[in-house]
Short mmCIF file of C-alpha atoms and ligand atoms in Angstrom, two decimals:
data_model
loop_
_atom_site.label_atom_id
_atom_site.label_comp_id
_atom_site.label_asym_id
_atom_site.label_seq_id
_atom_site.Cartn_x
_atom_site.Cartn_y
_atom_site.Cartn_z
CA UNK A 1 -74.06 -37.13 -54.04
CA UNK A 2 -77.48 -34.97 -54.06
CA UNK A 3 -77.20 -33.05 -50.38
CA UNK A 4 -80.82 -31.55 -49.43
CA UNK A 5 -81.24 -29.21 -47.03
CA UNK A 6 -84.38 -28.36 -44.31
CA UNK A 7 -83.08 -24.93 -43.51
CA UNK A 8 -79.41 -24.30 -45.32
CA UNK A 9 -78.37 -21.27 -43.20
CA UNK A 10 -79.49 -23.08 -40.26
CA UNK A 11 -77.76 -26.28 -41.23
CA UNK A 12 -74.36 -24.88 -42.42
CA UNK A 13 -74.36 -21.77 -39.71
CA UNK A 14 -71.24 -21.15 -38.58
CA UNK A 15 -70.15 -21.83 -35.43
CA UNK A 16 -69.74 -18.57 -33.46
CA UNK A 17 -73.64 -18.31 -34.74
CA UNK A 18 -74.20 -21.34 -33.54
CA UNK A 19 -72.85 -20.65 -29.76
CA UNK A 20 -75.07 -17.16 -29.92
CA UNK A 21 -78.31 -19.70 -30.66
CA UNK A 22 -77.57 -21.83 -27.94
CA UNK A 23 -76.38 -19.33 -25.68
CA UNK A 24 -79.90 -17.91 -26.47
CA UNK A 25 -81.42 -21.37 -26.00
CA UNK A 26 -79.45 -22.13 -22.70
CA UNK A 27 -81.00 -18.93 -21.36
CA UNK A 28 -84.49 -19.90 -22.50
CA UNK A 29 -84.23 -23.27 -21.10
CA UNK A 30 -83.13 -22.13 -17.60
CA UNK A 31 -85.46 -19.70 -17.69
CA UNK A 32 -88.56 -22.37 -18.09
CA UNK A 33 -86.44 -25.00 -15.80
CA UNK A 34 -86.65 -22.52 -12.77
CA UNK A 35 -90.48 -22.49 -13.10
CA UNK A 36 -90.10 -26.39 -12.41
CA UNK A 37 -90.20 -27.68 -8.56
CA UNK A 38 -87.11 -30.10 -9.31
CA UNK A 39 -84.86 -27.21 -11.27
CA UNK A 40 -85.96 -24.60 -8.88
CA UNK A 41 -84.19 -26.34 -6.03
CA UNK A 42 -81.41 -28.11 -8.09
CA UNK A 43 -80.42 -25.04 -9.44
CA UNK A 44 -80.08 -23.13 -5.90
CA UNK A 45 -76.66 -21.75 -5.67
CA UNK A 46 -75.50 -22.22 -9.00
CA UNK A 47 -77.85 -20.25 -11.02
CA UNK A 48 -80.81 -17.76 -10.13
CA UNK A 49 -81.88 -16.27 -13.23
CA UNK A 50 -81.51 -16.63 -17.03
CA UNK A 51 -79.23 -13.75 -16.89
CA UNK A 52 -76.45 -15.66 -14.94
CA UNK A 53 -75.73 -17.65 -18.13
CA UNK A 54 -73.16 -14.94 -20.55
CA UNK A 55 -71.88 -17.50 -22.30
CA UNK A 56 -71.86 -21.54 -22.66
CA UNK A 57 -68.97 -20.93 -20.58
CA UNK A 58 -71.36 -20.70 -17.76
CA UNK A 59 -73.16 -24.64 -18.53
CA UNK A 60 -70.33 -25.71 -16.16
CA UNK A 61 -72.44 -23.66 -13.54
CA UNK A 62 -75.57 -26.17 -13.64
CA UNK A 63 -75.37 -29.16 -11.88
CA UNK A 64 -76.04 -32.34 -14.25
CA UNK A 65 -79.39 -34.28 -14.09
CA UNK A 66 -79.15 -38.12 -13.70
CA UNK A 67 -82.65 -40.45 -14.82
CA UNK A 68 -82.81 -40.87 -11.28
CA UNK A 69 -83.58 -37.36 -10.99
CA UNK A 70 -86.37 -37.74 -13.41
CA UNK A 71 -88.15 -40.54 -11.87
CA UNK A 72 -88.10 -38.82 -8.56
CA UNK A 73 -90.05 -35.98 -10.38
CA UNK A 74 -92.41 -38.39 -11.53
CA UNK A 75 -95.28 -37.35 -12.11
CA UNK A 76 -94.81 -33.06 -12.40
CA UNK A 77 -91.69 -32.09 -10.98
CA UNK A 78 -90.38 -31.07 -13.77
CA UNK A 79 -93.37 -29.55 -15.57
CA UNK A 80 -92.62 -25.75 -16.68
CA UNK A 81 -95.63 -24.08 -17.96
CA UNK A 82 -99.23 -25.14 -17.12
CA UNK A 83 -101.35 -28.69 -17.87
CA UNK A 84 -103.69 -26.73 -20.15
CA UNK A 85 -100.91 -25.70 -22.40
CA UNK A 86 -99.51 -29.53 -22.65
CA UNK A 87 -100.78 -31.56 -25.31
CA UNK A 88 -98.91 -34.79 -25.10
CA UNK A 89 -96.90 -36.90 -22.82
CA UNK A 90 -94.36 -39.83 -23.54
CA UNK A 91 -92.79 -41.97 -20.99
CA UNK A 92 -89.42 -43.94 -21.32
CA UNK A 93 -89.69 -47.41 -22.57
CA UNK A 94 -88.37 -49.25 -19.68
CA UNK A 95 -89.87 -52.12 -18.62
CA UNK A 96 -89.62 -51.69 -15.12
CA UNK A 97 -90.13 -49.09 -12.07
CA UNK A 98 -90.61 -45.85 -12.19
CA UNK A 99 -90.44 -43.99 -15.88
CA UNK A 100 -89.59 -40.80 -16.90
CA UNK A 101 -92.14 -38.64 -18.55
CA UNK A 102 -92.31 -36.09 -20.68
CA UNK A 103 -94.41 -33.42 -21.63
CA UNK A 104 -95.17 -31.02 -24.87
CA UNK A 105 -96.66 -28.39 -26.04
CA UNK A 106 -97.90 -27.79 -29.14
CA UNK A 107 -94.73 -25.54 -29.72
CA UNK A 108 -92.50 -28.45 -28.32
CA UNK A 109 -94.08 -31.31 -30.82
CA UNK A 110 -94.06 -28.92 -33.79
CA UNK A 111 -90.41 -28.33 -33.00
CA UNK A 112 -89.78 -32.11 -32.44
CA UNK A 113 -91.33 -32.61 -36.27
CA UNK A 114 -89.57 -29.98 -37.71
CA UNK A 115 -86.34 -31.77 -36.66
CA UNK A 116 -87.44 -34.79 -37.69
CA UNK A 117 -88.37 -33.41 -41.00
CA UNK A 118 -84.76 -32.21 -41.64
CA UNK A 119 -83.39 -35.73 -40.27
CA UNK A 120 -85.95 -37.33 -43.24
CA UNK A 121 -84.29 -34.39 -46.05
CA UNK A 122 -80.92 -35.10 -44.87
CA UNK A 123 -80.73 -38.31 -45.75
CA UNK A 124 -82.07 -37.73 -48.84
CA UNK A 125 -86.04 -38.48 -48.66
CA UNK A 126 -88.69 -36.30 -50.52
CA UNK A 127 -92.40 -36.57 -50.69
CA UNK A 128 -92.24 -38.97 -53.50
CA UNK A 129 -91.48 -41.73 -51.03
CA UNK A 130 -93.70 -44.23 -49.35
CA UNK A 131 -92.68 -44.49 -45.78
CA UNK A 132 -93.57 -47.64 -43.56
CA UNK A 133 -93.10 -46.85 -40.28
CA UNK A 134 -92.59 -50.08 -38.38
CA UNK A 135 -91.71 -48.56 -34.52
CA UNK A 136 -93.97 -49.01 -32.09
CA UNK A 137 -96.93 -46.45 -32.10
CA UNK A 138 -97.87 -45.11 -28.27
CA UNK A 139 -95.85 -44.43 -25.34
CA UNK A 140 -93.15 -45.08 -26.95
CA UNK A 141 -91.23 -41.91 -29.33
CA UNK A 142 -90.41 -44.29 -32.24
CA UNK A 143 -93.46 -44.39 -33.73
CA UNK A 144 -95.45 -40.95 -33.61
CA UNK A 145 -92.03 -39.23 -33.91
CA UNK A 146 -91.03 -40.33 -37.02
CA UNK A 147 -94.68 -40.24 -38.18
CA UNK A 148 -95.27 -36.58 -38.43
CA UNK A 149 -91.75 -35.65 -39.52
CA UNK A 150 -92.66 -37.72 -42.68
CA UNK A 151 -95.78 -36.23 -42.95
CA UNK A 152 -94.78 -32.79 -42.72
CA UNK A 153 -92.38 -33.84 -45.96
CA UNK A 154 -95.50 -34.80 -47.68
CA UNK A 155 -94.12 -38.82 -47.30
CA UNK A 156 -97.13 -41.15 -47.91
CA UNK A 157 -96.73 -42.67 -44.41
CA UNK A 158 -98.34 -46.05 -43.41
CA UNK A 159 -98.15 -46.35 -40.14
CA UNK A 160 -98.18 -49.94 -39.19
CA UNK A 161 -96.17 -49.99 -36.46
CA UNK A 162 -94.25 -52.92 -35.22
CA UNK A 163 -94.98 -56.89 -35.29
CA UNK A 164 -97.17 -58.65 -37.68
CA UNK A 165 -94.47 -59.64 -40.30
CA UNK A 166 -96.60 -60.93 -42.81
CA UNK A 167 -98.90 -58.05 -42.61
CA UNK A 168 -95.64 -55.62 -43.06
CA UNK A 169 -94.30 -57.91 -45.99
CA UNK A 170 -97.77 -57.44 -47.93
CA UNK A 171 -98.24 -53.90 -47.36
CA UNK A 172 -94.29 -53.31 -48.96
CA UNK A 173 -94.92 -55.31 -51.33
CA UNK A 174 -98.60 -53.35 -52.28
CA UNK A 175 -97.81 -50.22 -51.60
CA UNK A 176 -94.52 -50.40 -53.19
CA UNK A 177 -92.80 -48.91 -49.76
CA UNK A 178 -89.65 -46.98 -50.47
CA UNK A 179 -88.40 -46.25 -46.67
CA UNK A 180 -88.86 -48.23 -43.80
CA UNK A 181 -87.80 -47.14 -40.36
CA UNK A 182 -87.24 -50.13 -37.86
CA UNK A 183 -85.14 -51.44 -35.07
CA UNK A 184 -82.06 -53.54 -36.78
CA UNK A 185 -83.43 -56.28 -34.83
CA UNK A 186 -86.59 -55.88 -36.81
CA UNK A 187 -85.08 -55.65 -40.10
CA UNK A 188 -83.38 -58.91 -39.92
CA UNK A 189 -86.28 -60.29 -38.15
CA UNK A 190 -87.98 -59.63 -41.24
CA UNK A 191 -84.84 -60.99 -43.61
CA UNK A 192 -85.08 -64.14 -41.95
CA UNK A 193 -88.80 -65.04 -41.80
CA UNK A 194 -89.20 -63.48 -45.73
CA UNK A 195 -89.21 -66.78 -47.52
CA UNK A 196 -91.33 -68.71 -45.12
CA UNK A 197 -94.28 -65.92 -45.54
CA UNK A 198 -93.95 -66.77 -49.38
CA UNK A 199 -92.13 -63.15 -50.16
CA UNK A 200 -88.75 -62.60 -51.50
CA UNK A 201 -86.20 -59.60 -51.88
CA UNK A 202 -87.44 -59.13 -55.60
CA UNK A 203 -91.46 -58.38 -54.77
CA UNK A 204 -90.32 -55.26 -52.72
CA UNK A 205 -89.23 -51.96 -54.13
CA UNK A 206 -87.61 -51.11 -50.73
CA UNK A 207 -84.67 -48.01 -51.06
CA UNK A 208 -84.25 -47.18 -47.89
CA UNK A 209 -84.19 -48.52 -44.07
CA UNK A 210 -83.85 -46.01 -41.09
CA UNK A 211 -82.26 -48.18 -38.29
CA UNK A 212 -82.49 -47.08 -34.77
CA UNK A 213 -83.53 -47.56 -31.09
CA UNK A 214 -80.70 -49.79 -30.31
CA UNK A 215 -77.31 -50.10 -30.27
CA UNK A 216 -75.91 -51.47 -33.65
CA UNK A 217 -72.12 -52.02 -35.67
CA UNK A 218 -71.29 -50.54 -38.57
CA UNK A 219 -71.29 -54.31 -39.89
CA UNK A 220 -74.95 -54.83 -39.26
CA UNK A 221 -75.89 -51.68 -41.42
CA UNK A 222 -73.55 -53.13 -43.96
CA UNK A 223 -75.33 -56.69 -43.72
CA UNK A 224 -78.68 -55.18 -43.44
CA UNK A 225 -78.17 -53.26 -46.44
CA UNK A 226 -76.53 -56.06 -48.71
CA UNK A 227 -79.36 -58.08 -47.38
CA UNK A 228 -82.38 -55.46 -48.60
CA UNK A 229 -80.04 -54.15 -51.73
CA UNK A 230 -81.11 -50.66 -49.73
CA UNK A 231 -78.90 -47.67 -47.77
CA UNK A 232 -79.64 -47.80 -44.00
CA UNK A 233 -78.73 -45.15 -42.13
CA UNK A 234 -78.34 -44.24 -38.14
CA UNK A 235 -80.98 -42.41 -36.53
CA UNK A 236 -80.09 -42.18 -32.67
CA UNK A 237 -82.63 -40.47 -29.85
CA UNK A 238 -84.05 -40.98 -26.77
CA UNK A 239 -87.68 -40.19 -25.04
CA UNK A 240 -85.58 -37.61 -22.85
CA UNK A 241 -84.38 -35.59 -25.35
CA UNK A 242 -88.06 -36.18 -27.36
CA UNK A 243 -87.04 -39.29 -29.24
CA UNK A 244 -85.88 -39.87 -32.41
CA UNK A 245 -84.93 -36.61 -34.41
CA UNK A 246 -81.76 -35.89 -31.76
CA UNK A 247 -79.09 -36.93 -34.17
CA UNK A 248 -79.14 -38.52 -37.63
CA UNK A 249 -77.06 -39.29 -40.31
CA UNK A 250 -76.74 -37.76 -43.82
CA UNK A 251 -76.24 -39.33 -47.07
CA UNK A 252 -72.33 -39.75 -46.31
CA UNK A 253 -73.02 -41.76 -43.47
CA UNK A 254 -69.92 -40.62 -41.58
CA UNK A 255 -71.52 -40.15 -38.33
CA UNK A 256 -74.99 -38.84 -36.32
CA UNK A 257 -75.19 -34.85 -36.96
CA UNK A 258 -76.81 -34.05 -33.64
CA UNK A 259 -78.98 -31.28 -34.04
CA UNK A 260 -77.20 -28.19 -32.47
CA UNK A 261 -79.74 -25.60 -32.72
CA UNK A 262 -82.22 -27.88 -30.54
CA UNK A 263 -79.76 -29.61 -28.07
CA UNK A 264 -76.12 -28.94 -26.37
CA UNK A 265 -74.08 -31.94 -26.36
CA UNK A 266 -71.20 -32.41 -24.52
CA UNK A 267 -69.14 -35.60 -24.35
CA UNK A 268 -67.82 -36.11 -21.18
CA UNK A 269 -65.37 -38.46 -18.60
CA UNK A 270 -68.06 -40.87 -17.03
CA UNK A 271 -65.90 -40.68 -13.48
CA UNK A 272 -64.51 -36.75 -13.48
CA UNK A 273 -67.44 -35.36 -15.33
CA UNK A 274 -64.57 -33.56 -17.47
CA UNK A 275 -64.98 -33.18 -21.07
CA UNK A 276 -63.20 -35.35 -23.37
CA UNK A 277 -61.32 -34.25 -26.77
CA UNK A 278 -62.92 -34.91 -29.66
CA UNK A 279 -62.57 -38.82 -30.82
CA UNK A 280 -62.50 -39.46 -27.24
CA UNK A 281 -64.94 -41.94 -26.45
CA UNK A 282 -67.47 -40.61 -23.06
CA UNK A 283 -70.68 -40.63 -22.06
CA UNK A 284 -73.21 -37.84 -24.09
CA UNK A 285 -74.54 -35.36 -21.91
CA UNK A 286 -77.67 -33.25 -24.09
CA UNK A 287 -79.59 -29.42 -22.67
CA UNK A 288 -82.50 -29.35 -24.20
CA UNK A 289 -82.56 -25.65 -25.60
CA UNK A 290 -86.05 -25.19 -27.32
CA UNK A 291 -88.15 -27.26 -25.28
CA UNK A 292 -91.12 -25.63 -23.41
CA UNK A 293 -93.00 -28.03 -21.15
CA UNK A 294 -90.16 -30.19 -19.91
CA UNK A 295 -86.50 -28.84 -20.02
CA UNK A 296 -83.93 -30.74 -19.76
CA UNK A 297 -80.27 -29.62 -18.43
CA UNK A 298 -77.09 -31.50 -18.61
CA UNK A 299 -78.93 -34.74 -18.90
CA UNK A 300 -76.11 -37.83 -18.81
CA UNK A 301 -77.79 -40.48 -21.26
CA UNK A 302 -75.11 -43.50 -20.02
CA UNK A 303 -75.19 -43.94 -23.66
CA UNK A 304 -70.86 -43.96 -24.72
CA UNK A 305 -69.63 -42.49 -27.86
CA UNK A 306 -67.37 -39.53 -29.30
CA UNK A 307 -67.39 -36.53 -31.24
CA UNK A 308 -66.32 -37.30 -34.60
CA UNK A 309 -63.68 -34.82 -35.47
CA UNK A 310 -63.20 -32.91 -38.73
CA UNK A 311 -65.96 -31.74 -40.97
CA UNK A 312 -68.77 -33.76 -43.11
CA UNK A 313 -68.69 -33.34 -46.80
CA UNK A 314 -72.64 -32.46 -46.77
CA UNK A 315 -71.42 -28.84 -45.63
CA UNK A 316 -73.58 -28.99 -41.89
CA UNK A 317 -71.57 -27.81 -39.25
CA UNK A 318 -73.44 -29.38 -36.39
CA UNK A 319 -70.84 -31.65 -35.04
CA UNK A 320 -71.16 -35.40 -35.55
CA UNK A 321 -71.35 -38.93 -33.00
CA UNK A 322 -69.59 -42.05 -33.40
CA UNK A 323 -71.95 -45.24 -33.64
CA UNK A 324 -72.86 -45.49 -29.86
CA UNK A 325 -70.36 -47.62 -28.30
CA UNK A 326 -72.37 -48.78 -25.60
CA UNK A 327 -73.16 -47.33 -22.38
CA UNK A 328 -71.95 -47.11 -19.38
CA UNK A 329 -74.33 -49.73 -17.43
CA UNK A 330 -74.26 -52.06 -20.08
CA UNK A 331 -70.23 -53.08 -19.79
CA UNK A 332 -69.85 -56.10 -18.75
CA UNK A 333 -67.14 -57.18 -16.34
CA UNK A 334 -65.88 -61.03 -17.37
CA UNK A 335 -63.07 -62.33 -15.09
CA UNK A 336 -62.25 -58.27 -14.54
CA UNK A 337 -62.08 -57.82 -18.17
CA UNK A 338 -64.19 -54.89 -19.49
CA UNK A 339 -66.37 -56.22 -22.32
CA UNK A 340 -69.01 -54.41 -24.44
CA UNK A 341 -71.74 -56.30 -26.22
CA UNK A 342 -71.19 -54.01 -29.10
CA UNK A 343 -67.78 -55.44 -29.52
CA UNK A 344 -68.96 -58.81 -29.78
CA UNK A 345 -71.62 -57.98 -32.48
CA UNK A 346 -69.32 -56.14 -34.53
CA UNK A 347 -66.98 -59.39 -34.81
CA UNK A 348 -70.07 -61.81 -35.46
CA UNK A 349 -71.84 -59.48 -38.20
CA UNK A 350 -68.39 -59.47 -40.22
CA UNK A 351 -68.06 -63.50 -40.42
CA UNK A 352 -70.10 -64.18 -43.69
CA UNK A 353 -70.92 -67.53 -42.45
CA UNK A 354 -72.75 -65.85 -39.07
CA UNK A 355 -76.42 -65.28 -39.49
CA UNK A 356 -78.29 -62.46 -38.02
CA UNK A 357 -79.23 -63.55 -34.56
CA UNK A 358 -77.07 -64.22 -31.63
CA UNK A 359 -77.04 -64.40 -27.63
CA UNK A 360 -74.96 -63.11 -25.02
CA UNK A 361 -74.64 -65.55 -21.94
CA UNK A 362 -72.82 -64.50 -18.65
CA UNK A 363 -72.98 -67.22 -15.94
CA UNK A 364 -70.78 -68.37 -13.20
CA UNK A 365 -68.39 -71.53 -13.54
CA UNK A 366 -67.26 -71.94 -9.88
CA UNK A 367 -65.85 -68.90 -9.00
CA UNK A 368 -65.01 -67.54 -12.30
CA UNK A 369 -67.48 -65.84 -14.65
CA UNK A 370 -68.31 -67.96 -18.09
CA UNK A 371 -68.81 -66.18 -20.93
CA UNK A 372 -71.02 -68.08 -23.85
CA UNK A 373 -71.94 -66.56 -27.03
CA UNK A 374 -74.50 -68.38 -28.61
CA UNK A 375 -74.79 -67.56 -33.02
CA UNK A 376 -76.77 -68.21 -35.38
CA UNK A 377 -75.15 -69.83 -38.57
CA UNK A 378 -76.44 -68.37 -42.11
CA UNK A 379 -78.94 -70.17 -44.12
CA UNK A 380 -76.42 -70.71 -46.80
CA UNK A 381 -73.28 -72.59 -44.44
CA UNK A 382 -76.45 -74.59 -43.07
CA UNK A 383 -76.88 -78.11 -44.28
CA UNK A 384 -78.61 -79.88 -41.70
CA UNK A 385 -75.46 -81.20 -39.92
CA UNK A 386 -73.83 -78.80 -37.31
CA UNK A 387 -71.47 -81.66 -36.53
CA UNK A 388 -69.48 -80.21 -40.10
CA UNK A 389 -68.96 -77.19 -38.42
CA UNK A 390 -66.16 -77.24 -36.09
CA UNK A 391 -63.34 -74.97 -38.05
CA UNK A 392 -66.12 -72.34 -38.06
CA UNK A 393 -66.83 -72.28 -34.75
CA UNK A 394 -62.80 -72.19 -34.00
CA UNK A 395 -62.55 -69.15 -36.40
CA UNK A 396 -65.53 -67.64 -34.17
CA UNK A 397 -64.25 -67.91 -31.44
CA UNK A 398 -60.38 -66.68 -32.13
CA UNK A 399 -62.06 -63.66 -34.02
CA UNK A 400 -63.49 -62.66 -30.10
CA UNK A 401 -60.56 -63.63 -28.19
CA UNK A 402 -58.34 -61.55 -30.21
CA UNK A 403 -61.01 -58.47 -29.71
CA UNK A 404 -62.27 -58.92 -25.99
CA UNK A 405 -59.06 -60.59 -24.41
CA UNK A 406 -61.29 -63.04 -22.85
CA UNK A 407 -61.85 -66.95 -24.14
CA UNK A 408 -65.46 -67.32 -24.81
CA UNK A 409 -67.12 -70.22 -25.13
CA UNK A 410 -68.81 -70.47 -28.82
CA UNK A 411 -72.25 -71.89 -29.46
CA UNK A 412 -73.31 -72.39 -33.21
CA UNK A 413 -76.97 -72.73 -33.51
CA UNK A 414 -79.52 -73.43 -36.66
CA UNK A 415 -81.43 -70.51 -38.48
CA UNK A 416 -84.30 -69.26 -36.60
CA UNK A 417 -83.58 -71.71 -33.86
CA UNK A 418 -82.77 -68.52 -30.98
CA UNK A 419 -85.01 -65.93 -29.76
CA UNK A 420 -86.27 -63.42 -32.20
CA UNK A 421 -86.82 -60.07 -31.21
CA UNK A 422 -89.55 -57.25 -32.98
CA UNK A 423 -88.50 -54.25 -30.99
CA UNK A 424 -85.63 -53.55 -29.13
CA UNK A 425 -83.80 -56.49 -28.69
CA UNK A 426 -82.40 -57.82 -25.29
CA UNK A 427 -79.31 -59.87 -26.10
CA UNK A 428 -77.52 -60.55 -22.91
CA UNK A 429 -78.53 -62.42 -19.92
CA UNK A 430 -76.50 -62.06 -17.26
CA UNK A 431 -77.17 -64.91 -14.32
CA UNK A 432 -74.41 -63.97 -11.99
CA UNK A 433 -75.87 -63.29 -8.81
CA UNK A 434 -75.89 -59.48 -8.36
CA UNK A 435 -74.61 -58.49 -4.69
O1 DLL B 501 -85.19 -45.42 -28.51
C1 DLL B 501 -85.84 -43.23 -29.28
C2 DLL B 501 -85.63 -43.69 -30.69
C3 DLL B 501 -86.66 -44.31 -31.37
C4 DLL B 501 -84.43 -43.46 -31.33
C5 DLL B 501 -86.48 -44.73 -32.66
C6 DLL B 501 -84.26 -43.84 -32.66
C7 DLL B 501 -85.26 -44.48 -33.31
P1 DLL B 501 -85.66 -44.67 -25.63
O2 DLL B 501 -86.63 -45.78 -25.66
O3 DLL B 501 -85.74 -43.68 -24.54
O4 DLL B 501 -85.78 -43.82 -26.96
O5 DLL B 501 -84.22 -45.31 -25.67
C8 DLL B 501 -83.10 -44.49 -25.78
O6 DLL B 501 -81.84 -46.26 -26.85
O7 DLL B 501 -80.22 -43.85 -24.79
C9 DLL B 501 -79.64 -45.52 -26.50
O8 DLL B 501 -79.11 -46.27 -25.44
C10 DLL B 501 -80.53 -46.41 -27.35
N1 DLL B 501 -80.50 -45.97 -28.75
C11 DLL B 501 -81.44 -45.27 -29.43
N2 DLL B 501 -81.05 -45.10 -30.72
C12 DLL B 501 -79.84 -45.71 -30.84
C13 DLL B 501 -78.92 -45.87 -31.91
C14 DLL B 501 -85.56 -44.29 -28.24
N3 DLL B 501 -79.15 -45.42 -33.14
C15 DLL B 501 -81.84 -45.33 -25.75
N4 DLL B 501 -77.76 -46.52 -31.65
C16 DLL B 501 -80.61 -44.48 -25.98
C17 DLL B 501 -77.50 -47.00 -30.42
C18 DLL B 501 -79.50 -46.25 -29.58
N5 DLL B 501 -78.34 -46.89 -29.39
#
């Protein structure tokens, strides 16, 4: 395997080094978050100065920061350094109520490249790539982030953000693109409407697919790549913590290195705020540590995963995530049963006769809650008669009992006949009335 590095020494520190540069970056970061309105009264009896924090030891001291928090500071409350020294903002993508915002410096979007630069080199990209950058340009991270990571690698980078299939299809196939970086929504979005926009797998010289922005199973990269004949590999962020460029994976693709010199993670109980042991699963608390205009301290993402013990073969020390196992406001409770949607996609994306596309219905029968899963069937088991189908939908639906412990009630649908999704895909509707 060829391992490239951004910044070796930086990559492979060790980790007493490592607790010195974010013991140096946890004192920067308070530092900046006491010159914010929200931090400077959060903070009140648990920290006064940079100098309270000796150690990480003393993290424990700061309160955590919810995204409640944040969208109460809307629009400046948690704005360290002055307007004329911020050069960008981002907000979160959610579609409704308040967002959160963000703000950068120059300093703060140079650093956010640089990280995304060594994301691009550590899974193995160089500047004689041709990157297609299919996330959404704007407000939201996906796009611009990516874009001048790739740039600063010298990656020819067209940037045509999401939507327009056809128009992405002719640009790969002109352009020859090598990497693509889109939601795995997107990418079988794009498998599934190929032949009907008159392209097929052999016009593109496609080597690579960066998948992110949504929650995924380690069977959709695996069908996604067998699909492309490419590698796809994790890239996990969120606006918060700048975007994507938080933690990525490496050409093993045993797990997201998060970036330690930039962020602290900790992975912690959701109900005691305790940490967990490593290959516990909790929710991901991040500190910013480098970030100038908008720290960020102890922020809980709701986003559930664990610390992957053991070391990577690529030789970087920076500790690595699980897949994100879902988060801790999207579990769903069926009849009291917990159920993630990320366990149901895992068991659909490993039945070879299951398409790419499925929905998540919750609804009430009476007074018990009805659980429908709605699938796609593959092109190939498809022969215009769903009637032929039966023992396939049985196998379906004993696959899910045996994983969720609940009885679901299997739908098998035609190819291309349920909702298709460019960006981040919203697979569960939930109609139970919501006291
Ligand atoms: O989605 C940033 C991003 C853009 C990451 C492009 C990667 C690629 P937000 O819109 O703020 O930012 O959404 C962040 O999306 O808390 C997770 O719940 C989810 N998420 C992002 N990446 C992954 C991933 C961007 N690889 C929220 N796996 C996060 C699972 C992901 N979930």
């Amino acid at each position: 395997m060829n391992v490239c590095y951004q910044n070796k020494d930086l990559e492979c520190v060790n980790r007493s080094s490592l607790d010195s540069i974010q013991t140096a970056g946890l004192q920067f970061s308070v530092a900046q978050a006491l010159k914010t309105k929200f931090y400077a009264a959060r903070l009140k009896g648990h920290v006064s100065s940079p100098e309270d924090i000796r150690s990480l030891n003393d993290l424990k001291r700061i309160p955590f920061t919810t995204k409640d928090d944040l969208r109460e500071s809307y629009t400046d409350g948690i704005l360290a350094t002055e307007f004329k020294h911020v050069v960008r903002l981002h907000t979160s993508s959610g579609t409704t109520g308040v967002p959160t915002v963000i703000y950068h410096t120059q300093k703060d979007l140079n650093n956010w490249t640089e990280l995304m630069e060594r994301s691009l080199i550590a899974s193995g990209a160089t500047c004689e790539d041709i990157f297609q950058n299919m996330m959404t340009y704007g407000m939201f991270t996906g796009g611009l982030g990516f874009h001048y990571g790739a740039e600063k690698l010298g990656i020819l980078v067209i940037p045509t953000g999401s939507g327009n299939t056809k128009r992405q299809l002719q640009l790969m196939k002109d352009f020859k693109t090598t990497l693509v970086h889109a939601t795995p929504s997107y990418m079988f979005h794009m498998a599934s409407t190929m032949n009907e926009h008159g392209f097929s797998m052999k016009d593109f010289n496609l080597k690579k697919a960066y998948i992110g922005g949504e929650p995924h199973s380690e069977n959709t990269r695996k069908k996604i790549e067998e699909l492309f004949g490419i590698e796809a590999y994790n890239s996990f962020g969120l606006s918060e913590m700048n975007g994507p460029g938080v933690a990525f994976e490496c050409v093993y693709k045993t797990g997201l290195h998060v970036w330690e010199d930039s962020y602290i993670l900790e992975v912690i109980d959701p109900q005691s705020g305790e940490l967990v042991k490593d290959g516990e699963i909790g929710e991901i608390v991040f500190t910013t540590l480098r970030r100038e205009a908008t720290p960020i301290l102890r922020y809980r993402t709701r986003d559930l995963a664990s610390v992957i013990p053991g070391v990577c073969p690529c030789g970087r020390t920076h500790r690595r995530l699980s897949r994100i196992a879902g988060r801790t406001d999207d579990m769903l409770i069926i009849n009291g049963a917990n159920v993630f949607p990320s366990q149901i996609e895992q068991i659909l994306m490993k039945v070879p006769e299951v398409g790419t596309n499925y929905m998540i219905l919750v609804s009430k029968d009476g007074a018990l809650d009805k659980l429908t899963v709605q699938v796609e069937i593959h092109s190939k088991t498809f022969h215009g008669d769903m009637s032929e189908l039966g023992v396939l939908k049985h196998k379906i639906k004993d696959e899910l009992k045996a994983s969720i412990m609940i009885n679901p009630s299997v739908e098998l649908h035609e190819p291309g006949s349920l909702p298709q999704f460019e960006m981040k895909a919203k697979r569960v509707v939930d109609s139970r009335i919501k006291i």
